[in-house]
Coordinates of C-alpha atoms in Angstrom, one line a residue:
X7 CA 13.9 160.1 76.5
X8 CA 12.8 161.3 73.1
X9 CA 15.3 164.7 73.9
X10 CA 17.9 162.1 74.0
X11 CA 17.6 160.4 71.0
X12 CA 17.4 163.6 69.2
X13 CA 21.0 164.8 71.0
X14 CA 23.7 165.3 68.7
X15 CA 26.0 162.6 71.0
X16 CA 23.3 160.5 72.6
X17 CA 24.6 159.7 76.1
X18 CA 24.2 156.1 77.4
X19 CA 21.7 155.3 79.8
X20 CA 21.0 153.8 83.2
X21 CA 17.9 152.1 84.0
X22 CA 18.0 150.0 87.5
X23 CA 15.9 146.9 87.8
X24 CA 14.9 144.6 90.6
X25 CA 16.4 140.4 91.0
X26 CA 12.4 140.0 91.2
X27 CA 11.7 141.1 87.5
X28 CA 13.7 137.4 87.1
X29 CA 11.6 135.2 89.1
X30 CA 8.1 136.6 87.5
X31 CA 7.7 133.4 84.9
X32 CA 8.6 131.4 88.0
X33 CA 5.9 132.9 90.3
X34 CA 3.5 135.2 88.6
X35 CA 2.1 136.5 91.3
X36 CA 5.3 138.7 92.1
X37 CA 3.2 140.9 89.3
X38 CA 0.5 141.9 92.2
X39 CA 3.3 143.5 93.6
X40 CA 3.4 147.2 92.6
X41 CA 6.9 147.8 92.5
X42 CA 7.4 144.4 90.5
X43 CA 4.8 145.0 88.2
X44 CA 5.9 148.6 87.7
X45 CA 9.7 147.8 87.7
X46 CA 8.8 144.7 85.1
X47 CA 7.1 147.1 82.9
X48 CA 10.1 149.7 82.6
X49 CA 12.4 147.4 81.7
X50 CA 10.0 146.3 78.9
X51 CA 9.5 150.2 77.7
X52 CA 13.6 150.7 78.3
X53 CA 14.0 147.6 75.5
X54 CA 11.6 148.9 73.0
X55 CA 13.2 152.4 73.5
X56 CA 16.7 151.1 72.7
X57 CA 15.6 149.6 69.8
X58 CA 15.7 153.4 67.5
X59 CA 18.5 154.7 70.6
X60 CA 22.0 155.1 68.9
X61 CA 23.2 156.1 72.5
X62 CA 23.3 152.4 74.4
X63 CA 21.6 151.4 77.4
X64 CA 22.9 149.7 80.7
X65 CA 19.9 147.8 82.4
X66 CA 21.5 147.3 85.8
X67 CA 20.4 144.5 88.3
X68 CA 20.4 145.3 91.6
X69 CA 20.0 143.1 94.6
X70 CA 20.3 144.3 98.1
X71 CA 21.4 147.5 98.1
X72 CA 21.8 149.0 102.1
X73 CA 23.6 151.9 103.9
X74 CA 22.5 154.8 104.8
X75 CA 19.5 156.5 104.5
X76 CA 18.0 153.2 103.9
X77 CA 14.0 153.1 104.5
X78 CA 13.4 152.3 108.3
X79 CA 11.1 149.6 107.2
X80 CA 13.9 147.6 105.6
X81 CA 15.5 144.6 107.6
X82 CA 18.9 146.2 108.1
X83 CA 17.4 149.6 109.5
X84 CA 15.1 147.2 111.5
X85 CA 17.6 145.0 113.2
X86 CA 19.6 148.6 114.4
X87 CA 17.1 150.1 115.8
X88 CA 16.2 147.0 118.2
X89 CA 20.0 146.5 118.7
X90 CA 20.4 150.1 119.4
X91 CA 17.7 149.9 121.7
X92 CA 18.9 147.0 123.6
X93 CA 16.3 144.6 122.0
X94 CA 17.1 141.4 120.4
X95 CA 15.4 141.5 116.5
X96 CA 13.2 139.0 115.8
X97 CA 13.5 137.6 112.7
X98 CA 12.0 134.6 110.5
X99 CA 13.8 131.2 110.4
X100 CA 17.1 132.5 108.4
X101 CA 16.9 130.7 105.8
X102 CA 16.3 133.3 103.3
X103 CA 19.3 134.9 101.6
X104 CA 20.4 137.7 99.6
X105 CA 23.1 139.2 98.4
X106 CA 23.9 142.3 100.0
X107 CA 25.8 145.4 98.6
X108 CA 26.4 148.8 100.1
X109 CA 25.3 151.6 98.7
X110 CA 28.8 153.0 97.5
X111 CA 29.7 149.8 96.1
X112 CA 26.3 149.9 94.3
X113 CA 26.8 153.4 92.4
X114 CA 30.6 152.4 91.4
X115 CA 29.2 149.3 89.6
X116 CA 26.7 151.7 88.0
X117 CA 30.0 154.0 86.9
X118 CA 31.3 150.8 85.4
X119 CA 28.7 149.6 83.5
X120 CA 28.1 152.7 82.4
X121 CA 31.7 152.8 81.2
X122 CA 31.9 149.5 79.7
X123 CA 31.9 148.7 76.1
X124 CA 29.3 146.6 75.3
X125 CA 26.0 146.2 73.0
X126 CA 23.6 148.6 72.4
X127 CA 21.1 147.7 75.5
X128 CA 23.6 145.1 77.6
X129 CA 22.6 144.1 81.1
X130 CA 24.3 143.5 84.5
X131 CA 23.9 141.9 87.5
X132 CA 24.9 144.4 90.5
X133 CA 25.9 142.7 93.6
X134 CA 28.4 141.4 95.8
X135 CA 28.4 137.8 94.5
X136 CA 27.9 136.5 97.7
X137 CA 24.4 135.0 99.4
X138 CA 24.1 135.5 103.1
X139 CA 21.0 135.4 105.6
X140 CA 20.2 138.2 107.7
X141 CA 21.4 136.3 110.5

């Protein structure tokens, strides 16, 4: 980072964060979560950084990014392999949902926010726009 700010023409920056970082005043205990409490406090380090950063920085939202090479522990890996294998996937009550975007949709909203005009550390949500349950 401190290479960057030293560049001739500072490039603008990326920096991906999670829905959950939103819900932590709601429900503190989303902080015992390592990847919330780790994801919370980069996005805290990326806004004191752009504060002396002439280059700009895109702080994108992401919600439920899937496709492949997905983790096989995630829901959408899950429920293939057991329909794959002939199984029915068992799943909660349903009434959970998310909004769901493949991976290649992901990474050409992270082209066009990086491509955006916009203020020095602007902020985007990255998702379809649509809630849906895993059923």
């Amino acid at each position: 980072l401190e290479a960057m700010r030293l560049a001739p023409r500072a490039p603008r920056l990326f920096a991906a964060r999670t829905f959950y970082e939103d819900l932590v005043h709601e429900a503190p205990a989303l902080l015992e979560n390592p990847y919330i409490a780790t994801k919370a406090a980069a996005t805290q380090l990326v806004r004191l950084f752009t504060a002396s950063y002439l280059g700009g920085v895109v702080l994108g939202n992401f919600f439920q990014v899937y496709g492949p090479g997905d983790d096989p522990g995630n829901v959408l890996s899950y429920a293939a392999r057991e329909l794959k294998a002939g199984r029915a996937p068992l799943f909660g009550s349903g009434r959970g949902l998310r909004d769901w975007i493949y991976v290649t949709d992901a990474a050409a909203a992270v082209l066009a926010c990086l491509a955006s005009p916009s203020a020095p550390c602007a902020s985007y949500d990255i998702g379809s726009g649509e809630l849906r349950s895993i059923r």
